[in-house]
CSV table of C-alpha atoms and ligand atoms in Angstrom, one decimal:
chain,number,residue,atom,x,y,z
E,1,MET,CA,6.8,17.8,25.1
E,2,THR,CA,5.9,21.5,24.7
E,3,ALA,CA,4.1,23.3,21.9
E,4,ALA,CA,7.6,24.3,20.6
E,5,ALA,CA,8.7,20.6,20.7
E,6,LEU,CA,5.5,19.7,18.9
E,7,ALA,CA,6.3,22.3,16.3
E,8,GLY,CA,9.8,20.8,16.0
E,9,THR,CA,8.5,17.6,14.7
E,10,LEU,CA,7.7,19.2,11.4
E,11,PRO,CA,10.3,18.8,8.6
E,12,LYS,CA,11.7,22.1,7.4
E,13,HIS,CA,10.0,22.0,4.1
E,14,ALA,CA,6.6,21.1,5.6
E,15,SER,CA,5.2,24.6,5.5
E,16,HIS,CA,5.8,24.8,1.7
E,17,GLU,CA,2.8,24.9,-0.4
E,18,GLY,CA,1.4,21.6,-1.6
E,19,ILE,CA,3.6,19.1,0.4
E,20,SER,CA,0.5,17.3,1.7
E,21,ARG,CA,-0.7,16.7,-1.8
E,22,MET,CA,2.5,15.1,-2.9
E,23,ALA,CA,1.8,11.7,-1.5
E,24,PRO,CA,0.1,9.5,-4.0
E,25,PRO,CA,-3.6,8.8,-3.1
E,26,ARG,CA,-4.1,5.6,-1.2
E,27,ALA,CA,-6.0,3.2,-3.4
E,28,GLN,CA,-9.0,1.6,-1.9
E,29,ARG,CA,-8.2,-2.0,-1.0
E,30,VAL,CA,-10.3,-4.9,-2.0
E,31,LEU,CA,-9.7,-8.5,-0.9
E,32,ILE,CA,-11.4,-11.1,-3.1
E,33,ALA,CA,-12.1,-14.4,-1.4
E,34,VAL,CA,-12.7,-17.1,-3.9
E,35,THR,CA,-14.5,-20.3,-2.7
E,36,GLY,CA,-14.9,-23.5,-4.7
E,37,GLY,CA,-17.6,-23.2,-7.3
E,38,ILE,CA,-17.5,-23.4,-11.1
E,39,ALA,CA,-18.3,-19.6,-11.2
E,40,ALA,CA,-14.7,-19.1,-9.9
E,41,TYR,CA,-13.7,-19.1,-13.6
E,42,LYS,CA,-15.3,-15.6,-13.9
E,43,VAL,CA,-13.3,-14.1,-11.0
E,44,PRO,CA,-10.4,-12.9,-13.3
E,45,GLU,CA,-12.9,-10.6,-14.9
E,46,LEU,CA,-13.8,-9.2,-11.5
E,47,VAL,CA,-10.2,-8.6,-10.6
E,48,ARG,CA,-9.6,-6.8,-13.9
E,49,ALA,CA,-12.6,-4.6,-13.4
E,50,LEU,CA,-11.5,-3.5,-9.9
E,51,VAL,CA,-7.9,-3.0,-10.9
E,52,ARG,CA,-9.0,-0.9,-13.9
E,53,ALA,CA,-11.1,1.2,-11.5
E,54,GLY,CA,-7.9,2.0,-9.7
E,55,HIS,CA,-8.3,-0.2,-6.6
E,56,ALA,CA,-5.6,-2.3,-5.0
E,57,VAL,CA,-6.8,-5.9,-5.3
E,58,ARG,CA,-5.6,-9.1,-3.5
E,59,CYS,CA,-7.0,-12.5,-3.8
E,60,CYS,CA,-7.2,-15.5,-1.6
E,61,ALA,CA,-8.7,-18.8,-2.6
E,62,THR,CA,-9.8,-22.1,-1.0
E,63,HIS,CA,-8.2,-25.3,-2.1
E,64,ASN,CA,-11.3,-26.2,-4.1
E,65,ALA,CA,-11.5,-22.7,-5.7
E,66,ALA,CA,-8.0,-23.3,-7.0
E,67,GLN,CA,-9.4,-26.3,-9.0
E,68,PHE,CA,-11.6,-23.9,-10.9
E,69,VAL,CA,-9.4,-20.9,-11.4
E,70,SER,CA,-5.6,-20.7,-11.6
E,71,PRO,CA,-4.1,-18.7,-8.7
E,72,LEU,CA,-1.4,-17.7,-11.3
E,73,VAL,CA,-4.1,-16.0,-13.4
E,74,LEU,CA,-5.4,-14.1,-10.3
E,75,GLN,CA,-1.8,-13.2,-9.3
E,76,THR,CA,-1.0,-11.9,-12.8
E,77,LEU,CA,-4.1,-9.7,-13.0
E,78,SER,CA,-3.9,-8.4,-9.5
E,79,GLY,CA,-0.1,-8.0,-9.4
E,80,GLU,CA,-0.2,-9.6,-5.9
E,81,SER,CA,0.6,-13.1,-4.8
E,82,VAL,CA,-2.5,-15.2,-4.0
E,83,ARG,CA,-2.8,-16.9,-0.7
E,84,THR,CA,-4.4,-20.3,-0.5
E,85,GLN,CA,-2.9,-21.9,2.6
E,86,LEU,CA,-3.2,-21.0,6.3
E,87,PHE,CA,-0.2,-22.8,7.5
E,88,ASP,CA,2.3,-22.3,4.6
E,89,PRO,CA,5.4,-20.6,6.1
E,90,GLU,CA,6.3,-19.0,2.8
E,91,GLN,CA,2.8,-17.4,2.2
E,92,GLU,CA,2.5,-16.5,5.9
E,93,GLY,CA,6.0,-14.8,5.7
E,94,GLU,CA,4.9,-12.6,2.8
E,95,ILE,CA,1.8,-11.2,4.4
E,96,ASP,CA,0.4,-12.9,7.5
E,97,HIS,CA,-3.3,-13.7,7.4
E,98,ILE,CA,-4.4,-11.3,10.1
E,99,ALA,CA,-2.5,-8.4,8.3
E,100,LEU,CA,-4.3,-9.4,5.1
E,101,ALA,CA,-7.7,-9.3,6.9
E,102,ASP,CA,-6.8,-5.9,8.3
E,103,TRP,CA,-5.5,-4.6,5.0
E,104,ALA,CA,-8.9,-4.7,3.2
E,105,ASP,CA,-11.4,-1.8,3.0
E,106,LEU,CA,-13.9,-4.3,1.5
E,107,VAL,CA,-13.9,-8.0,1.2
E,108,VAL,CA,-15.8,-9.6,-1.7
E,109,VAL,CA,-16.6,-13.3,-1.5
E,110,ALA,CA,-17.1,-14.5,-5.1
E,111,PRO,CA,-18.3,-17.0,-5.7
E,112,ALA,CA,-19.7,-17.9,-2.3
E,113,THR,CA,-20.7,-21.5,-2.1
E,114,ALA,CA,-23.5,-22.8,0.1
E,115,ASP,CA,-20.7,-24.3,2.3
E,116,ALA,CA,-18.9,-20.9,2.5
E,117,LEU,CA,-22.2,-19.2,3.5
E,118,ALA,CA,-22.8,-21.8,6.2
E,119,LYS,CA,-19.3,-21.4,7.7
E,120,MET,CA,-19.6,-17.6,7.6
E,121,ALA,CA,-23.0,-17.7,9.3
E,122,HIS,CA,-21.7,-19.9,12.1
E,123,GLY,CA,-18.2,-18.4,12.5
E,124,ILE,CA,-16.4,-21.5,11.4
E,125,ALA,CA,-12.7,-20.8,10.5
E,126,ASP,CA,-11.2,-24.1,9.2
E,127,ASP,CA,-9.1,-22.8,6.3
E,128,LEU,CA,-7.4,-19.7,5.2
E,129,VAL,CA,-10.4,-18.1,3.5
E,130,THR,CA,-12.9,-18.7,6.3
E,131,THR,CA,-10.3,-17.6,8.9
E,132,LEU,CA,-9.9,-14.3,6.9
E,133,LEU,CA,-13.6,-13.8,6.8
E,134,LEU,CA,-13.9,-14.2,10.5
E,135,ALA,CA,-10.9,-12.0,11.3
E,136,THR,CA,-11.7,-9.0,9.0
E,137,ARG,CA,-13.5,-6.0,10.2
E,138,ALA,CA,-14.0,-4.7,6.7
E,139,PRO,CA,-17.5,-4.7,5.2
E,140,LEU,CA,-18.4,-8.0,3.3
E,141,LEU,CA,-20.0,-8.2,-0.1
E,142,VAL,CA,-21.1,-11.7,-1.0
E,143,ALA,CA,-21.9,-13.1,-4.5
E,144,PRO,CA,-23.5,-16.5,-4.0
E,145,ALA,CA,-23.3,-19.2,-6.7
E,146,MET,CA,-24.8,-22.7,-6.4
E,147,ASN,CA,-27.4,-25.1,-7.6
E,148,VAL,CA,-31.0,-23.7,-7.4
E,149,ASN,CA,-32.0,-26.4,-4.8
E,150,MET,CA,-29.0,-25.7,-2.6
E,151,TRP,CA,-29.8,-21.9,-2.8
E,152,ARG,CA,-33.5,-22.5,-1.9
E,153,HIS,CA,-32.7,-24.9,0.9
E,154,PRO,CA,-34.0,-23.6,4.2
E,155,ALA,CA,-30.5,-24.0,5.7
E,156,THR,CA,-29.0,-21.8,3.1
E,157,GLN,CA,-31.8,-19.2,3.3
E,158,ALA,CA,-31.4,-19.2,7.1
E,159,ASN,CA,-27.7,-18.6,6.8
E,160,VAL,CA,-28.3,-15.8,4.3
E,161,ALA,CA,-30.8,-14.2,6.7
E,162,THR,CA,-28.3,-14.5,9.6
E,163,LEU,CA,-25.6,-12.8,7.5
E,164,ARG,CA,-27.9,-10.1,6.2
E,165,ALA,CA,-28.9,-9.3,9.8
E,166,ARG,CA,-25.2,-8.9,10.6
E,167,GLY,CA,-24.9,-6.3,7.9
E,168,VAL,CA,-23.4,-8.5,5.2
E,169,ALA,CA,-24.4,-7.3,1.7
E,170,PHE,CA,-25.3,-9.6,-1.2
E,171,VAL,CA,-25.2,-9.2,-4.9
E,172,GLY,CA,-27.1,-11.9,-6.8
E,173,PRO,CA,-27.6,-14.8,-7.4
E,174,GLU,CA,-29.2,-14.4,-10.8
E,175,SER,CA,-31.6,-16.7,-12.5
E,176,GLY,CA,-30.8,-18.6,-15.6
E,177,MET,CA,-29.2,-21.8,-16.9
E,178,LEU,CA,-26.9,-23.2,-14.2
E,179,ALA,CA,-23.7,-25.2,-14.9
E,180,CYS,CA,-25.2,-28.2,-13.1
E,181,GLY,CA,-27.9,-28.4,-15.8
E,182,TRP,CA,-30.8,-27.0,-13.7
E,183,GLU,CA,-32.4,-23.8,-14.5
E,184,GLY,CA,-33.3,-21.2,-11.8
E,185,GLU,CA,-31.8,-19.0,-9.2
E,186,GLY,CA,-28.2,-19.6,-8.3
E,187,ARG,CA,-26.0,-18.2,-11.0
E,188,MET,CA,-23.3,-15.8,-9.7
E,189,ALA,CA,-23.9,-12.2,-10.6
E,190,GLU,CA,-21.9,-11.0,-13.6
E,191,PRO,CA,-18.4,-9.7,-12.7
E,192,ALA,CA,-19.3,-6.2,-13.9
E,193,ALA,CA,-22.3,-6.2,-11.6
E,194,ILE,CA,-20.2,-7.4,-8.6
E,195,ALA,CA,-17.6,-4.7,-9.4
E,196,ALA,CA,-20.3,-2.0,-9.6
E,197,GLU,CA,-21.7,-3.1,-6.2
E,198,ALA,CA,-18.2,-3.1,-4.7
E,199,GLU,CA,-17.6,0.4,-6.0
E,200,ARG,CA,-20.9,1.5,-4.4
E,201,ARG,CA,-19.9,-0.1,-1.1
E,202,LEU,CA,-16.5,1.5,-1.1
E,203,GLY,CA,-17.9,5.0,-1.8
E,204,ALA,CA,-16.1,7.6,-3.8
E,205,PRO,CA,-12.5,8.1,-2.7
E,206,THR,CA,-13.2,11.8,-2.0
E,207,LEU,CA,-10.6,12.0,0.7
E,208,ALA,CA,-7.8,10.2,-1.2
E,209,GLY,CA,-4.5,12.1,-0.7
E,210,GLU,CA,-5.5,13.4,2.7
E,211,THR,CA,-3.9,12.2,6.0
E,212,VAL,CA,-6.6,12.4,8.7
E,213,VAL,CA,-5.5,12.2,12.3
E,214,VAL,CA,-8.3,11.6,14.8
E,215,THR,CA,-8.1,11.6,18.6
E,216,ALA,CA,-10.8,9.5,20.3
E,217,GLY,CA,-11.9,8.1,23.6
E,218,GLY,CA,-11.1,9.4,27.1
E,219,THR,CA,-7.7,9.6,28.7
E,220,ARG,CA,-6.5,8.0,32.0
E,221,GLU,CA,-4.4,10.1,34.3
E,222,ALA,CA,-2.5,7.9,36.8
E,223,LEU,CA,-2.7,8.5,40.5
E,224,ASP,CA,-0.5,5.4,41.3
E,225,PRO,CA,0.2,2.1,39.5
E,226,VAL,CA,-3.4,0.9,40.0
E,227,ARG,CA,-5.6,4.0,40.1
E,228,PHE,CA,-6.4,6.6,37.6
E,229,LEU,CA,-8.8,9.6,36.9
E,230,ALA,CA,-10.9,8.9,33.8
E,231,ASN,CA,-14.1,9.9,32.1
E,232,ARG,CA,-17.2,8.3,30.5
E,233,SER,CA,-16.1,8.7,26.9
E,234,SER,CA,-16.5,5.5,24.9
E,235,GLY,CA,-14.7,6.7,21.8
E,236,LYS,CA,-17.7,5.9,19.5
E,237,MET,CA,-17.8,9.3,17.8
E,238,GLY,CA,-14.0,9.3,17.0
E,239,PHE,CA,-14.0,5.7,15.8
E,240,GLU,CA,-16.9,6.5,13.4
E,241,ILE,CA,-15.1,9.5,12.0
E,242,ALA,CA,-11.9,7.4,11.5
E,243,ALA,CA,-14.0,4.6,9.8
E,244,ALA,CA,-15.8,7.0,7.5
E,245,ALA,CA,-12.5,8.8,6.5
E,246,ALA,CA,-11.0,5.4,5.6
E,247,ARG,CA,-14.0,4.5,3.5
E,248,ARG,CA,-13.4,7.8,1.6
E,249,GLY,CA,-9.9,6.8,0.8
E,250,ALA,CA,-7.9,8.9,3.4
E,251,ASP,CA,-4.9,7.6,5.2
E,252,VAL,CA,-6.2,7.5,8.7
E,253,VAL,CA,-4.4,7.5,12.1
E,254,LEU,CA,-6.6,7.0,15.1
E,255,VAL,CA,-4.9,8.1,18.3
E,256,SER,CA,-7.2,6.5,20.9
E,257,GLY,CA,-7.4,6.4,24.7
E,258,PRO,CA,-8.4,3.0,26.2
E,259,SER,CA,-11.5,1.8,24.3
E,260,ALA,CA,-13.1,-1.6,23.8
E,261,LEU,CA,-14.1,-0.7,20.3
E,262,ALA,CA,-12.5,-2.6,17.4
E,263,THR,CA,-10.2,-0.7,15.1
E,264,PRO,CA,-12.1,0.2,12.0
E,265,ALA,CA,-11.0,-1.3,8.7
E,266,GLY,CA,-8.2,0.5,6.9
E,267,VAL,CA,-7.3,2.6,10.0
E,268,ARG,CA,-3.9,2.7,11.9
E,269,ARG,CA,-4.6,2.8,15.6
E,270,VAL,CA,-2.1,4.3,18.1
E,271,ALA,CA,-3.1,3.3,21.6
E,272,VAL,CA,-2.4,5.8,24.4
E,273,GLU,CA,-3.4,6.3,28.0
E,274,SER,CA,-2.8,9.7,29.2
E,275,ALA,CA,-3.2,13.2,27.7
E,276,THR,CA,0.5,13.7,27.5
E,277,GLU,CA,0.9,10.4,25.7
E,278,MET,CA,-1.9,11.4,23.3
E,279,ARG,CA,-0.2,14.7,22.7
E,280,ASP,CA,3.1,13.0,21.9
E,281,ALA,CA,1.4,10.5,19.6
E,282,VAL,CA,-0.3,13.3,17.7
E,283,ALA,CA,2.9,15.2,17.5
E,284,ALA,CA,4.6,12.2,15.8
E,285,GLU,CA,1.9,12.2,13.1
E,286,LEU,CA,1.6,16.0,12.6
E,287,ALA,CA,4.1,16.4,9.7
E,288,ARG,CA,1.9,14.3,7.4
E,289,CYS,CA,-1.4,15.4,8.8
E,290,THR,CA,-3.7,17.4,6.6
E,291,VAL,CA,-6.9,17.1,8.6
E,292,PHE,CA,-6.9,16.9,12.4
E,293,VAL,CA,-10.1,16.0,14.3
E,294,ALA,CA,-10.0,16.2,18.0
E,295,ALA,CA,-12.9,14.0,19.2
E,296,ALA,CA,-11.2,12.7,22.3
E,297,ALA,CA,-12.4,13.7,25.8
E,298,VAL,CA,-9.0,14.7,27.1
E,299,ALA,CA,-8.6,15.2,30.8
E,300,ASP,CA,-7.9,18.9,31.4
E,301,PHE,CA,-6.0,18.0,34.6
E,302,ARG,CA,-3.7,15.2,35.9
E,303,PRO,CA,-2.4,14.4,39.3
E,304,ALA,CA,0.7,16.5,39.9
E,305,VAL,CA,2.5,13.4,41.0
E,306,ALA,CA,1.8,9.8,39.9
E,307,ALA,CA,2.9,7.8,42.9
E,308,LYS,CA,5.5,5.1,42.0
E,309,GLN,CA,4.0,2.7,44.5
E,310,LYS,CA,0.3,2.1,45.4
E,311,ILE,CA,-1.0,4.8,47.8
E,312,LYS,CA,-1.6,3.1,51.2
E,313,LYS,CA,-4.2,4.2,53.7
E,314,GLU,CA,-1.7,3.3,56.5
E,315,ALA,CA,0.5,6.2,55.4
E,316,LEU,CA,-2.3,8.6,56.5
E,317,ALA,CA,-3.7,9.4,59.9
E,318,ASP,CA,-6.8,7.2,60.7
E,319,ASP,CA,-9.6,9.5,59.6
E,320,ALA,CA,-7.6,11.8,57.3
E,321,GLY,CA,-8.8,12.3,53.8
E,322,LEU,CA,-6.5,12.4,50.8
E,323,VAL,CA,-5.8,15.6,48.9
E,324,ILE,CA,-4.7,15.2,45.4
E,325,GLU,CA,-3.1,18.2,43.6
E,326,LEU,CA,-4.0,18.4,39.9
E,327,VAL,CA,-2.0,20.2,37.3
E,328,ARG,CA,-3.1,21.3,33.8
E,329,ASN,CA,-2.7,19.0,30.9
E,330,PRO,CA,-1.6,20.3,27.5
E,331,ASP,CA,-4.4,21.3,25.2
E,332,ILE,CA,-3.7,19.1,22.2
E,333,LEU,CA,-6.2,20.8,19.9
E,334,ALA,CA,-5.0,24.3,20.7
E,335,GLU,CA,-1.4,23.2,20.2
E,336,VAL,CA,-2.1,21.6,16.8
E,337,ALA,CA,-4.0,24.8,15.7
E,338,ARG,CA,-0.8,26.8,16.6
E,339,ALA,CA,1.7,24.4,15.1
E,340,PRO,CA,3.7,25.4,12.0
E,341,GLY,CA,2.2,24.2,8.7
E,342,ARG,CA,-1.2,25.4,9.9
E,343,GLU,CA,-2.1,26.7,6.4
E,344,ARG,CA,-2.0,23.3,4.9
E,345,ARG,CA,-4.0,21.6,7.7
E,346,LEU,CA,-7.7,21.7,8.6
E,347,VAL,CA,-8.3,21.6,12.3
E,348,VAL,CA,-11.6,20.4,13.8
E,349,GLY,CA,-12.5,20.4,17.5
E,350,PHE,CA,-15.5,19.2,19.5
E,351,ALA,CA,-17.2,21.2,22.2
E,352,ALA,CA,-19.4,19.5,24.9
E,353,GLU,CA,-21.6,22.3,26.1
E,354,SER,CA,-24.6,22.2,28.5
E,355,GLU,CA,-26.0,25.8,28.0
E,356,ASP,CA,-25.9,28.5,25.3
E,357,VAL,CA,-24.3,25.8,23.1
E,358,LEU,CA,-23.7,27.9,19.9
E,359,ALA,CA,-22.3,30.9,21.6
E,360,ALA,CA,-19.9,28.8,23.7
E,361,ALA,CA,-18.8,26.9,20.6
E,362,ARG,CA,-18.1,30.1,18.7
E,363,ARG,CA,-15.9,31.3,21.6
E,364,LYS,CA,-14.1,28.0,21.6
E,365,LEU,CA,-13.6,28.2,17.8
E,366,GLU,CA,-11.8,31.5,18.2
E,367,ARG,CA,-10.0,30.7,21.5
E,368,LYS,CA,-8.5,27.5,20.1
E,369,GLY,CA,-8.0,28.7,16.6
E,370,CYS,CA,-10.0,25.9,14.9
E,371,ASP,CA,-11.6,25.9,11.4
E,372,LEU,CA,-14.6,24.0,12.6
E,373,ILE,CA,-16.2,23.2,16.0
E,374,VAL,CA,-18.6,20.3,16.3
E,375,ALA,CA,-20.8,21.4,19.3
E,376,ASN,CA,-22.9,19.0,21.2
E,377,ASP,CA,-25.5,19.6,23.8
E,378,VAL,CA,-24.6,17.3,26.6
E,379,SER,CA,-27.7,18.2,28.6
E,380,ARG,CA,-29.6,15.8,26.3
E,381,SER,CA,-29.8,12.2,27.2
E,382,ASP,CA,-29.8,11.0,23.6
E,383,ALA,CA,-26.6,12.7,22.7
E,384,GLY,CA,-23.0,12.6,23.8
E,385,PHE,CA,-21.2,10.0,25.9
E,386,ASP,CA,-21.7,6.3,25.3
E,387,VAL,CA,-24.9,6.5,23.2
E,388,ASP,CA,-25.2,5.7,19.5
E,389,THR,CA,-26.8,9.0,18.6
E,390,ASN,CA,-25.6,12.6,18.6
E,391,ALA,CA,-27.2,16.0,18.2
E,392,VAL,CA,-24.6,18.4,16.9
E,393,SER,CA,-24.1,21.8,15.3
E,394,PHE,CA,-21.2,22.7,13.0
E,395,VAL,CA,-19.7,26.1,13.9
E,396,THR,CA,-17.3,27.9,11.5
E,397,ALA,CA,-16.2,31.5,11.0
E,398,GLN,CA,-18.9,31.6,8.2
E,399,GLY,CA,-21.8,30.6,10.4
E,400,ASP,CA,-23.4,27.6,12.0
E,401,GLU,CA,-25.6,24.7,11.0
E,402,THR,CA,-27.6,22.6,13.5
E,403,LEU,CA,-28.3,19.0,12.5
E,404,PRO,CA,-31.1,16.8,13.7
E,405,LEU,CA,-30.6,13.9,16.1
E,406,LEU,CA,-28.6,11.4,14.0
E,407,SER,CA,-26.6,8.2,14.4
E,408,LYS,CA,-23.0,8.8,15.2
E,409,ARG,CA,-22.1,7.1,11.9
E,410,GLU,CA,-24.3,9.7,10.0
E,411,VAL,CA,-22.8,12.6,12.0
E,412,ALA,CA,-19.4,11.3,10.9
E,413,GLU,CA,-20.5,11.3,7.3
E,414,ARG,CA,-21.9,14.8,7.5
E,415,LEU,CA,-18.8,16.1,9.3
E,416,LEU,CA,-16.6,14.7,6.5
E,417,ASP,CA,-18.8,16.3,3.9
E,418,ARG,CA,-18.1,19.6,5.7
E,419,VAL,CA,-14.4,18.8,5.9
E,420,GLU,CA,-14.3,18.1,2.1
E,421,ALA,CA,-16.0,21.4,1.4
E,422,LEU,CA,-13.6,23.3,3.6
E,423,ARG,CA,-10.6,21.6,2.1
E,424,ALA,CA,-11.8,22.4,-1.4
E,425,ALA,CA,-12.3,26.0,-0.4
E,426,ALA,CA,-8.8,26.2,1.1
E,427,HIS,CA,-7.3,24.7,-2.2
E,428,ASP,CA,-9.1,27.3,-4.2
E,429,GLU,CA,-7.9,30.3,-2.1
E,430,PRO,CA,-5.0,32.2,-3.6
E,431,ARG,CA,-1.9,31.8,-1.4
T,1,CTP,N1,-9.0,19.0,23.8
T,1,CTP,C1,-7.7,18.6,23.6
T,1,CTP,N2,-6.8,18.6,24.7
T,1,CTP,C2,-7.2,18.9,25.9
T,1,CTP,C3,-8.6,19.3,26.1
T,1,CTP,C4,-9.4,19.3,25.1
T,1,CTP,O1,-7.3,18.3,22.5
T,1,CTP,N3,-6.4,18.9,26.9
T,1,CTP,C5,-9.9,19.0,22.7
T,1,CTP,C6,-11.0,18.0,22.7
T,1,CTP,O2,-10.6,16.8,22.0
T,1,CTP,C7,-12.2,18.7,22.0
T,1,CTP,C8,-12.0,20.1,22.5
T,1,CTP,O3,-10.6,20.3,22.8
T,1,CTP,O4,-12.0,18.7,20.6
T,1,CTP,C9,-12.8,20.4,23.7
T,1,CTP,O5,-12.3,21.5,24.3
T,1,CTP,P1,-12.5,21.8,25.9
T,1,CTP,O6,-11.9,23.1,26.2
T,1,CTP,O7,-12.0,20.6,26.7
T,1,CTP,O8,-14.0,21.8,26.0
T,1,CTP,P2,-14.9,21.1,26.9
T,1,CTP,O9,-14.5,19.7,27.0
T,1,CTP,O10,-16.2,21.4,26.4
T,1,CTP,O11,-14.6,21.8,28.3
T,1,CTP,P3,-14.7,23.2,28.9
T,1,CTP,O12,-15.5,24.1,27.9
T,1,CTP,O13,-15.4,23.0,30.2
T,1,CTP,O14,-13.3,23.7,29.0
């Protein structure tokens, strides 16, 4: 596909003002997993609070939970059917359990019984709810509720410590009179407190209404059916950007070269291998795209011919080397920056530089026609490929800002703060 073909993927009306803002903002999606404790009777209040705050809410409940709270009440308040069974063909037909696990931006376990905490800590998946909790990649917020002695039991405390170490967040339990007659710690946090903590975890939906397309990872350029040219990119930076954009409420498409990383919650992943496949995948998303971030390490060249059969040594003279002719790959970033509808799209590129970083990034900004270049100094060992930290500078037409060494997650957050500021400025500009 050529740049012209890429341009041709845009609908005729796409260059009109405001088209990207017409899509309704994507609500942040909360899955509430209800396990079997008396506090389950308070979950309808939690559902109402989250629905009122504008979130899309779905519930799933264990068999025991359904003894304490009617799934019909949860269904009525959430407006979505409530799943309780793993192997019910009707429920599975409506939304399969893996799709439900993938759907969520945040999973709230409320109430979480001692048994549920133990299963979560040990990766046991013996019913619908525990299977969902094992399958989801969304962050987990847990509201325990149980008898004070069960809560204080070393087994429960060890399970809580294991889960905390894994990044699971807790709200409560509170102290007070317990339904079992004992007084002490073990009461589920109030629904309003759980909802507030959920809101904090979700973050503000500051990118709601935006469609963010991120390229990530390296590409593979085939030499023959078994060999390829590749690079050391792990995809970490692009995956963090996609995850952070989804947390901020954007619709996110992650066009990724081969990567072992898990697809972040709330992100649609399009898997590609070569640069041309990546370009075609980006082109297919461009009509809706309002923010494009090129974080992929795209091979600049590919073998002129990818042999149909495995290249054999026998075909060559005994000590002859093999000469491979390389041809240029399309520059995806530059093509997106030239594509029609440019005025309604923010284009962000990366620049891996080893000397005179800012000057080189500024040249790249102009040459490729980007709004923002994230420049990183690849001469440092603590930044760039396959490490968890990055040292970057943001380069725009207005100037540049150099950030300290940060985790890639933090770089992603700072980048999206910049993206939001540039989007706000673009909306304010007279057209
Ligand atoms: N890029 C792209 N398509 C390509 C090559 C690069 O979209 N075929 C994007 C990358 O995702 C990145 C930026 O362009 O956002 C990097 O530009 P590039 O010119 O490749 O810079 P370097 O990798 O730094 O290489 P060099 O300066 O040596 O050309």
